[in-house]
PDB file of C-alpha atoms in Angstrom:
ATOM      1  CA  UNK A 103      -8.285  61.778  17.719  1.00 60.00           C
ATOM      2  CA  UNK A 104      -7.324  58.545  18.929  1.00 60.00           C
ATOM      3  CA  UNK A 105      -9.990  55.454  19.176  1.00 61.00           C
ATOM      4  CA  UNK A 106     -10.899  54.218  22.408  1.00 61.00           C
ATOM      5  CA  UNK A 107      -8.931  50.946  23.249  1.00 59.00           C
ATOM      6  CA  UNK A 108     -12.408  49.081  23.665  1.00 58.00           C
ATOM      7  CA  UNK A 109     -12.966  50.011  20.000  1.00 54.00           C
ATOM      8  CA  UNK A 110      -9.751  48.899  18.497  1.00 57.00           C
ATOM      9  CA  UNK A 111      -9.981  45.683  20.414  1.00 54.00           C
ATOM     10  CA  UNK A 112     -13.870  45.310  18.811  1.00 57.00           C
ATOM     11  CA  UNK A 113     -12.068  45.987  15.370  1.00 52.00           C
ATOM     12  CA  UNK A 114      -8.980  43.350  16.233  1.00 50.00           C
ATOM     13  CA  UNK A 115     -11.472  40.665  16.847  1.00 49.00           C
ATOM     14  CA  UNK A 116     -13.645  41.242  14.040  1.00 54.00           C
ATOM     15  CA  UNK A 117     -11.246  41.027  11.758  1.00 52.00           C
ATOM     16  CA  UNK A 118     -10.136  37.743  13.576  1.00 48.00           C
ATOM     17  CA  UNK A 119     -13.171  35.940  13.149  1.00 52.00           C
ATOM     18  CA  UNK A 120     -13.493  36.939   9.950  1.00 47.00           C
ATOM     19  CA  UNK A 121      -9.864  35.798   9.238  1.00 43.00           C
ATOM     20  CA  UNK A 122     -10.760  32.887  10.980  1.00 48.00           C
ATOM     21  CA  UNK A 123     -14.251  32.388   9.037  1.00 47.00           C
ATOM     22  CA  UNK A 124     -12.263  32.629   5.505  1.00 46.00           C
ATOM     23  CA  UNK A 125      -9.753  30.347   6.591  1.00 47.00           C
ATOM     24  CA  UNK A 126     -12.591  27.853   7.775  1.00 48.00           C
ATOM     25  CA  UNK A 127     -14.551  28.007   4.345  1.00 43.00           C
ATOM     26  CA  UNK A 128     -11.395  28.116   2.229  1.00 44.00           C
ATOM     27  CA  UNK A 129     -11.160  24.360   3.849  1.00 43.00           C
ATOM     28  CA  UNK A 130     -13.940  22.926   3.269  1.00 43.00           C
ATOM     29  CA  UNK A 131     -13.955  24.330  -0.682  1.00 44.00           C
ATOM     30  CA  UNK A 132     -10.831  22.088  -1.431  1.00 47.00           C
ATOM     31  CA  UNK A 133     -10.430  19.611   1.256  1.00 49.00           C
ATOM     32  CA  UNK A 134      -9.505  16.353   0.456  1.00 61.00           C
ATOM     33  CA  UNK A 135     -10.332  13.374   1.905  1.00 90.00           C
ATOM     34  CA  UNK A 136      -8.592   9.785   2.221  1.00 93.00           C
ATOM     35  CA  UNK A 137      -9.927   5.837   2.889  1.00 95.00           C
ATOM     36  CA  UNK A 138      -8.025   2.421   3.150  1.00 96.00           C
ATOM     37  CA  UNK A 139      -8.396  -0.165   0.462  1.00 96.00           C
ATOM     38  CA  UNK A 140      -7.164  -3.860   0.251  1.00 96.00           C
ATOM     39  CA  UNK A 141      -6.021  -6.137  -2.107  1.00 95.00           C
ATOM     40  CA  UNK A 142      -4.956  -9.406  -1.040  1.00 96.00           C
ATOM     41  CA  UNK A 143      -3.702 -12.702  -3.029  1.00 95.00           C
ATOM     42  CA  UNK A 144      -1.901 -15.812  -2.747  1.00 96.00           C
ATOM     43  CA  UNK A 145       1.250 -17.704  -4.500  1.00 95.00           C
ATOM     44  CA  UNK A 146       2.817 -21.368  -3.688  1.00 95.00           C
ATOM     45  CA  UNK A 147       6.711 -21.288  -3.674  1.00 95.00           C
ATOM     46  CA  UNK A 148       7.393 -24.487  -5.334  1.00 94.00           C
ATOM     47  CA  UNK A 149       9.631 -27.188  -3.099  1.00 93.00           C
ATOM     48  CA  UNK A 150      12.994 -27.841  -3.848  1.00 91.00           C
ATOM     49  CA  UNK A 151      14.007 -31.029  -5.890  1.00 86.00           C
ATOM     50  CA  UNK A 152      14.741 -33.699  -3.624  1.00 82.00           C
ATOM     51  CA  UNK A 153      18.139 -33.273  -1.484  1.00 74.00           C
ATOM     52  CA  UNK A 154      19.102 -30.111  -4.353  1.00 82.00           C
ATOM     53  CA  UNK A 155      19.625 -27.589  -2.447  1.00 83.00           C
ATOM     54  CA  UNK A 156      18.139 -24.674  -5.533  1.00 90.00           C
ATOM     55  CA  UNK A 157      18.540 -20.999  -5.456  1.00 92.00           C
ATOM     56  CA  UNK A 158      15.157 -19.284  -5.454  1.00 90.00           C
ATOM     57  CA  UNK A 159      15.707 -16.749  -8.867  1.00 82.00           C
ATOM     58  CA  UNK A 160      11.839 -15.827  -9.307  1.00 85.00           C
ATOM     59  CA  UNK A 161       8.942 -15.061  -6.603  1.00 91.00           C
ATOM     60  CA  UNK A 162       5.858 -16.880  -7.856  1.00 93.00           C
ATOM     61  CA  UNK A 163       3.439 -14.414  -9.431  1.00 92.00           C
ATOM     62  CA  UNK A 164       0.534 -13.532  -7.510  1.00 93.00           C
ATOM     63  CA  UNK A 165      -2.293 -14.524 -10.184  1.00 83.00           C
ATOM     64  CA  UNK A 166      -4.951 -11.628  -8.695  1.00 91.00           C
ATOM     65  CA  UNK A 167      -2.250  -9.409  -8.454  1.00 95.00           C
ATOM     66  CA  UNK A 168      -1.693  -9.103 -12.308  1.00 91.00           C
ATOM     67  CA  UNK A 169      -4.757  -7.429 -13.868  1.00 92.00           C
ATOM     68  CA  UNK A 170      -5.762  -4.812 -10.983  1.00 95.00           C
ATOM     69  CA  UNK A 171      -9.001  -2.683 -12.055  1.00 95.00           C
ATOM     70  CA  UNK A 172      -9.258  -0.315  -9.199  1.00 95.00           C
ATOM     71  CA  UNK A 173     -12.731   0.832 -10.661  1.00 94.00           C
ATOM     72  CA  UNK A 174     -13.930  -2.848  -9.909  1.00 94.00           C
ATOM     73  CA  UNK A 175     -12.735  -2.804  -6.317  1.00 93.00           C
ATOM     74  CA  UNK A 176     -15.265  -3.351  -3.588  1.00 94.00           C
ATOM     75  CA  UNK A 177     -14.072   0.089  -1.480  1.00 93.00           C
ATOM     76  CA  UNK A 178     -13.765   2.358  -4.744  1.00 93.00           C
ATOM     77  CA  UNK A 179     -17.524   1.383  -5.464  1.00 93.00           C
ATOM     78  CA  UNK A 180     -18.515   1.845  -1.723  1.00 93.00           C
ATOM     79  CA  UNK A 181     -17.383   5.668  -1.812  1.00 91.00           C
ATOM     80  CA  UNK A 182     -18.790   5.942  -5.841  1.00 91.00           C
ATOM     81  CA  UNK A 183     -15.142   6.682  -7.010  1.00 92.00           C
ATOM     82  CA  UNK A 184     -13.818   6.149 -10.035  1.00 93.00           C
ATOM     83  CA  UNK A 185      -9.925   5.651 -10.226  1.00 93.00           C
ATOM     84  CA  UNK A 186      -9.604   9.286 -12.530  1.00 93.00           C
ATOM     85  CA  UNK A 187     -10.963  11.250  -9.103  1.00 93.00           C
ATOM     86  CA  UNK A 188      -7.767  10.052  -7.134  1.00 95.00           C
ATOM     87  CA  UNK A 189      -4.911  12.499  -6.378  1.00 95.00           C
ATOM     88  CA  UNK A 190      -2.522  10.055  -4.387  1.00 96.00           C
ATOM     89  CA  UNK A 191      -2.173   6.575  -3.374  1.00 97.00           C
ATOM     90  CA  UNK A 192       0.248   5.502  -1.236  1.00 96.00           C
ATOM     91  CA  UNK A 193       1.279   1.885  -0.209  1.00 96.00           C
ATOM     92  CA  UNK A 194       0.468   1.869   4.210  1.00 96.00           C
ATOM     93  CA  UNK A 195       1.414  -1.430   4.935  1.00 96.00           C
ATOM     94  CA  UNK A 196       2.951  -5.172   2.635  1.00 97.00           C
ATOM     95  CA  UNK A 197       2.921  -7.847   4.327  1.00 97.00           C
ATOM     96  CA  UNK A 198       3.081 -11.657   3.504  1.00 97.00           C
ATOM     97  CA  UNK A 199       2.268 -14.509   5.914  1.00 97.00           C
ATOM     98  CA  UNK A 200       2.731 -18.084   5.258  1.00 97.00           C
ATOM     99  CA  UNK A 201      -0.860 -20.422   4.986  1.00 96.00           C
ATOM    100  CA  UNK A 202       0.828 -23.751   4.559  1.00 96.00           C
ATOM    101  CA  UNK A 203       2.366 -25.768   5.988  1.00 95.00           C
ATOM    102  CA  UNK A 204       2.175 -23.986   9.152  1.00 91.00           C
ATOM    103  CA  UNK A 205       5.154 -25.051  10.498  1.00 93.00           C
ATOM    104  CA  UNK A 206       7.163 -23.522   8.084  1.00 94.00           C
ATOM    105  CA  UNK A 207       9.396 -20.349   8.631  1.00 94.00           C
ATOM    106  CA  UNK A 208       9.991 -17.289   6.281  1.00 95.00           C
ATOM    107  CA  UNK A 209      14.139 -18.833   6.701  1.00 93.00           C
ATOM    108  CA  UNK A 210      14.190 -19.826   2.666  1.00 94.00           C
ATOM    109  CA  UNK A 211      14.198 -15.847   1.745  1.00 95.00           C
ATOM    110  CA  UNK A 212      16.784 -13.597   1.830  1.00 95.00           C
ATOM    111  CA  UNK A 213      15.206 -10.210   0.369  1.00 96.00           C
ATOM    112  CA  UNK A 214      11.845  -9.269  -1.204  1.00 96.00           C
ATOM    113  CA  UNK A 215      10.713  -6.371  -2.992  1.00 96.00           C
ATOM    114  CA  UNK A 216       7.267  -5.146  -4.080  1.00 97.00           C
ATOM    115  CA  UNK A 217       6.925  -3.886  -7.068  1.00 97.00           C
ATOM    116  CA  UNK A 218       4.113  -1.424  -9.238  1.00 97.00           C
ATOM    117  CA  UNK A 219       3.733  -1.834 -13.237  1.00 97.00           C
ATOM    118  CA  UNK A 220       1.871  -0.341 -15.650  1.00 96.00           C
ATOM    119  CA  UNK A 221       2.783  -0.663 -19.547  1.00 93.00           C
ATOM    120  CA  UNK A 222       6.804  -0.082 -19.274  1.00 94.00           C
ATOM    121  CA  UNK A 223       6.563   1.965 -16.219  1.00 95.00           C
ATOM    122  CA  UNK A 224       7.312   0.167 -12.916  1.00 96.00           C
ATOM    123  CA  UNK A 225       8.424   1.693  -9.352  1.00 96.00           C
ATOM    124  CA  UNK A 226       9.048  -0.077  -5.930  1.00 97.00           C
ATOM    125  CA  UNK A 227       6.922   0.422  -3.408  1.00 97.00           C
ATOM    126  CA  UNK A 228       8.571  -1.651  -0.896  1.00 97.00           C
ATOM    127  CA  UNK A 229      10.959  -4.320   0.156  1.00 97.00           C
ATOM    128  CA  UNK A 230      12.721  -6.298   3.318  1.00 97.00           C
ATOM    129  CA  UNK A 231      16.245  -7.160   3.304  1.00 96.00           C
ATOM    130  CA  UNK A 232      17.924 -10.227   5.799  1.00 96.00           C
ATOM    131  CA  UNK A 233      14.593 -12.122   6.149  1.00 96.00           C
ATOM    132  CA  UNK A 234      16.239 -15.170   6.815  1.00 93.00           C
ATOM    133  CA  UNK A 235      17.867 -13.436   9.899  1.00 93.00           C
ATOM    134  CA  UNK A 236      14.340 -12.619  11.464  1.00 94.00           C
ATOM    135  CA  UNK A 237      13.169 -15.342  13.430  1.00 92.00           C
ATOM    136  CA  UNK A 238      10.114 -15.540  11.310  1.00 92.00           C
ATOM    137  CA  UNK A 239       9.394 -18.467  12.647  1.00 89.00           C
ATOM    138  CA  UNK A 240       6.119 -21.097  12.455  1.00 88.00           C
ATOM    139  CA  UNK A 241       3.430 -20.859  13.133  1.00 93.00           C
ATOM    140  CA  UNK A 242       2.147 -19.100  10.130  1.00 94.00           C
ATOM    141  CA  UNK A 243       4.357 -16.166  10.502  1.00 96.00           C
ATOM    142  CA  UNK A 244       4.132 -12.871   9.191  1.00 97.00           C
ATOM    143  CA  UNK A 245       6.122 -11.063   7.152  1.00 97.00           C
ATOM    144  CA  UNK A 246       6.389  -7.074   6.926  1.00 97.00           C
ATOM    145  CA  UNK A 247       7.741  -5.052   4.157  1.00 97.00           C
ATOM    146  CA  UNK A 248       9.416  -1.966   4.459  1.00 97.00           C
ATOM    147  CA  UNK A 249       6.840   0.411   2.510  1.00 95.00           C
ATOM    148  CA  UNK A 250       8.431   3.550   0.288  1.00 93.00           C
ATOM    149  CA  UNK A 251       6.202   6.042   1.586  1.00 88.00           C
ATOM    150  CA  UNK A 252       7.101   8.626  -1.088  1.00 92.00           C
ATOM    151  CA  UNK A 253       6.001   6.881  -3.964  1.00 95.00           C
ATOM    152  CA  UNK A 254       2.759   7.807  -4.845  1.00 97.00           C
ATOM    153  CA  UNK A 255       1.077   5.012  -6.888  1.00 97.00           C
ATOM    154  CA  UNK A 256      -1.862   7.361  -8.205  1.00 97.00           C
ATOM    155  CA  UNK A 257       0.071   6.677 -11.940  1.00 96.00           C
ATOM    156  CA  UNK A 258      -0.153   3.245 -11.383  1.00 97.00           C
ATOM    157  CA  UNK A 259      -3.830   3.223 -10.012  1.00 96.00           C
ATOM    158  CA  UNK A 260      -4.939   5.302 -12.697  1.00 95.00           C
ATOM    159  CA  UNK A 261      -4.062   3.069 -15.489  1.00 95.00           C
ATOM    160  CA  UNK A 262      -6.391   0.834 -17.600  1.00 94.00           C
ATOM    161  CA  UNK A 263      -4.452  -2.238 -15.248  1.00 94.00           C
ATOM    162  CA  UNK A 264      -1.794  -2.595 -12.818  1.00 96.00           C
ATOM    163  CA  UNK A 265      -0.086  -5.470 -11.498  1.00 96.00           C
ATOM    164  CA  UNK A 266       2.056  -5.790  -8.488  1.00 97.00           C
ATOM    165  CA  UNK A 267       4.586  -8.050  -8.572  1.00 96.00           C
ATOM    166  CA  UNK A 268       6.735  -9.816  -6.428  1.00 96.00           C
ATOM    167  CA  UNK A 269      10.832 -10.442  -6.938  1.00 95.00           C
ATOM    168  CA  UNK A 270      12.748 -12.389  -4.328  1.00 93.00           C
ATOM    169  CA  UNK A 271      15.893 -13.989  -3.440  1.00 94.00           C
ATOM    170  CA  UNK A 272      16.579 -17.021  -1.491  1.00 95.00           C
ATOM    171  CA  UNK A 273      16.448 -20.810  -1.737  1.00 95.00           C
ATOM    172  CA  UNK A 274      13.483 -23.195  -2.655  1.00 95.00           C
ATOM    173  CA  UNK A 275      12.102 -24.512   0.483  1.00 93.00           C
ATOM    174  CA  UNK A 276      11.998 -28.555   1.036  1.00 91.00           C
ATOM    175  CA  UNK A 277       8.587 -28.776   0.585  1.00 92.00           C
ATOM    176  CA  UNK A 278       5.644 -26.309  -1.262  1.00 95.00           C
ATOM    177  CA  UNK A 279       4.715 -23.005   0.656  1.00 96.00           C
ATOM    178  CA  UNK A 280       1.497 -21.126  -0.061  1.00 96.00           C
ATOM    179  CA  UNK A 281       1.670 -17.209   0.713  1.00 97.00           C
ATOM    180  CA  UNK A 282      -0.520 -15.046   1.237  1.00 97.00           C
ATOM    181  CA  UNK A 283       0.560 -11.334  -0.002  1.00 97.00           C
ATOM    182  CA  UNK A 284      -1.898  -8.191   1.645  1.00 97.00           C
ATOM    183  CA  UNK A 285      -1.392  -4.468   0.684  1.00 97.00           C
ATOM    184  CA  UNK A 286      -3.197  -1.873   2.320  1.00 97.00           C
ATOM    185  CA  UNK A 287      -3.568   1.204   0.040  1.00 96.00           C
ATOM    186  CA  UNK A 288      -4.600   4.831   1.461  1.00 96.00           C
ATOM    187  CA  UNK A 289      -6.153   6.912  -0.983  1.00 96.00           C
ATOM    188  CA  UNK A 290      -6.647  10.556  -1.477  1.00 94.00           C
ATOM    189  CA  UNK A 291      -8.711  13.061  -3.668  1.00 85.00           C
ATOM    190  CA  UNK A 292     -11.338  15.608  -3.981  1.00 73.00           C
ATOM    191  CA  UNK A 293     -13.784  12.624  -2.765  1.00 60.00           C
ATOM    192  CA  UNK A 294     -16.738  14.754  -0.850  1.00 52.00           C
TER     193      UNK A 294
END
């Protein structure tokens, strides 16, 4: 005997919201979810001698860039996460912007490249070639870096400190130029 359609259409969609009741719970069990942290610091790219024109062969180190604790940052403590909870961290946006003098351009570099360490371990997380060619121009202009967005710095994050440091090429400007460097961080985990 064959079931009446009515029937079979009863069964179809209880077994569809069911399916879609599973599906639903299976979610919310291992659901992850993300927020945006900052860190921020400044350098000074020293001036050029007088009249020298000097190759630029090191990017200033950022000094709050070196001993990153991401247990001590400000959004970390907001959500009650500890560093060990995170799954992934990737790098959404670098970007560097000149404070002083602001009338000075970005036209003294030629490449820049962000970089993660931990121990011996170190991976770019992004970079900008042909800055000099940008039109970066004053006032306090505004530099983006190209972020890598398959590099996951969880690693990086993880450890007991990270630094993030900053290699460039160009020449020394003619007179001292303070930077600011910004990198926004989204980060992911089991954080409900």
């Amino acid at each position: 005997m064959t079931p009446h359609p009515a029937a079979r259409y009863i069964a179809a969609m209880s077994y569809a919201s069911f399916l879609a009741v599973a599906a639903g719970l299976s979610l919310c069990a291992c659901s992850s979810s993300s927020f945006l942290t900052e860190v921020q610091g400044e350098a000074t790219v020293p001036a050029s001698p007088a009249g020298t024109p000097t190759l630029l062969n090191a990017f200033p180190a950022i000094s709050s860039f070196s001993a990153l604790d991401f247990n001590e940052n400000q959004d970390f403590k907001n959500r009650d996460v500890t560093k060990d909870e995170v799954t992934r961290v990737q790098v959404k946006s670098m970007t560097l912007k000149v404070l002083s003098p602001n009338d000075q351009g970005f036209d003294f570099l030629d490449s820049l490249e962000a970089v993660a360490r931990a121990g011996n371990s170190e991976s770019r997380f992004a970079e900008r070639g042909g800055i000099a060619g940008l039109g970066l121009n004053a006032p306090n202009p505004t530099l983006s870096l190209k972020a890598d967005g398959s590099v996951d710095l969880r690693p990086y994050v993880a450890a007991p400190s990270m630094a993030i440091i900053l290699r460039g090429t160009g020449r020394l400007p003619e007179r001292e130029v303070r930077v600011q460097a910004t990198v926004v961080l989204e980060v992911e985990g089991d954080l409900l």
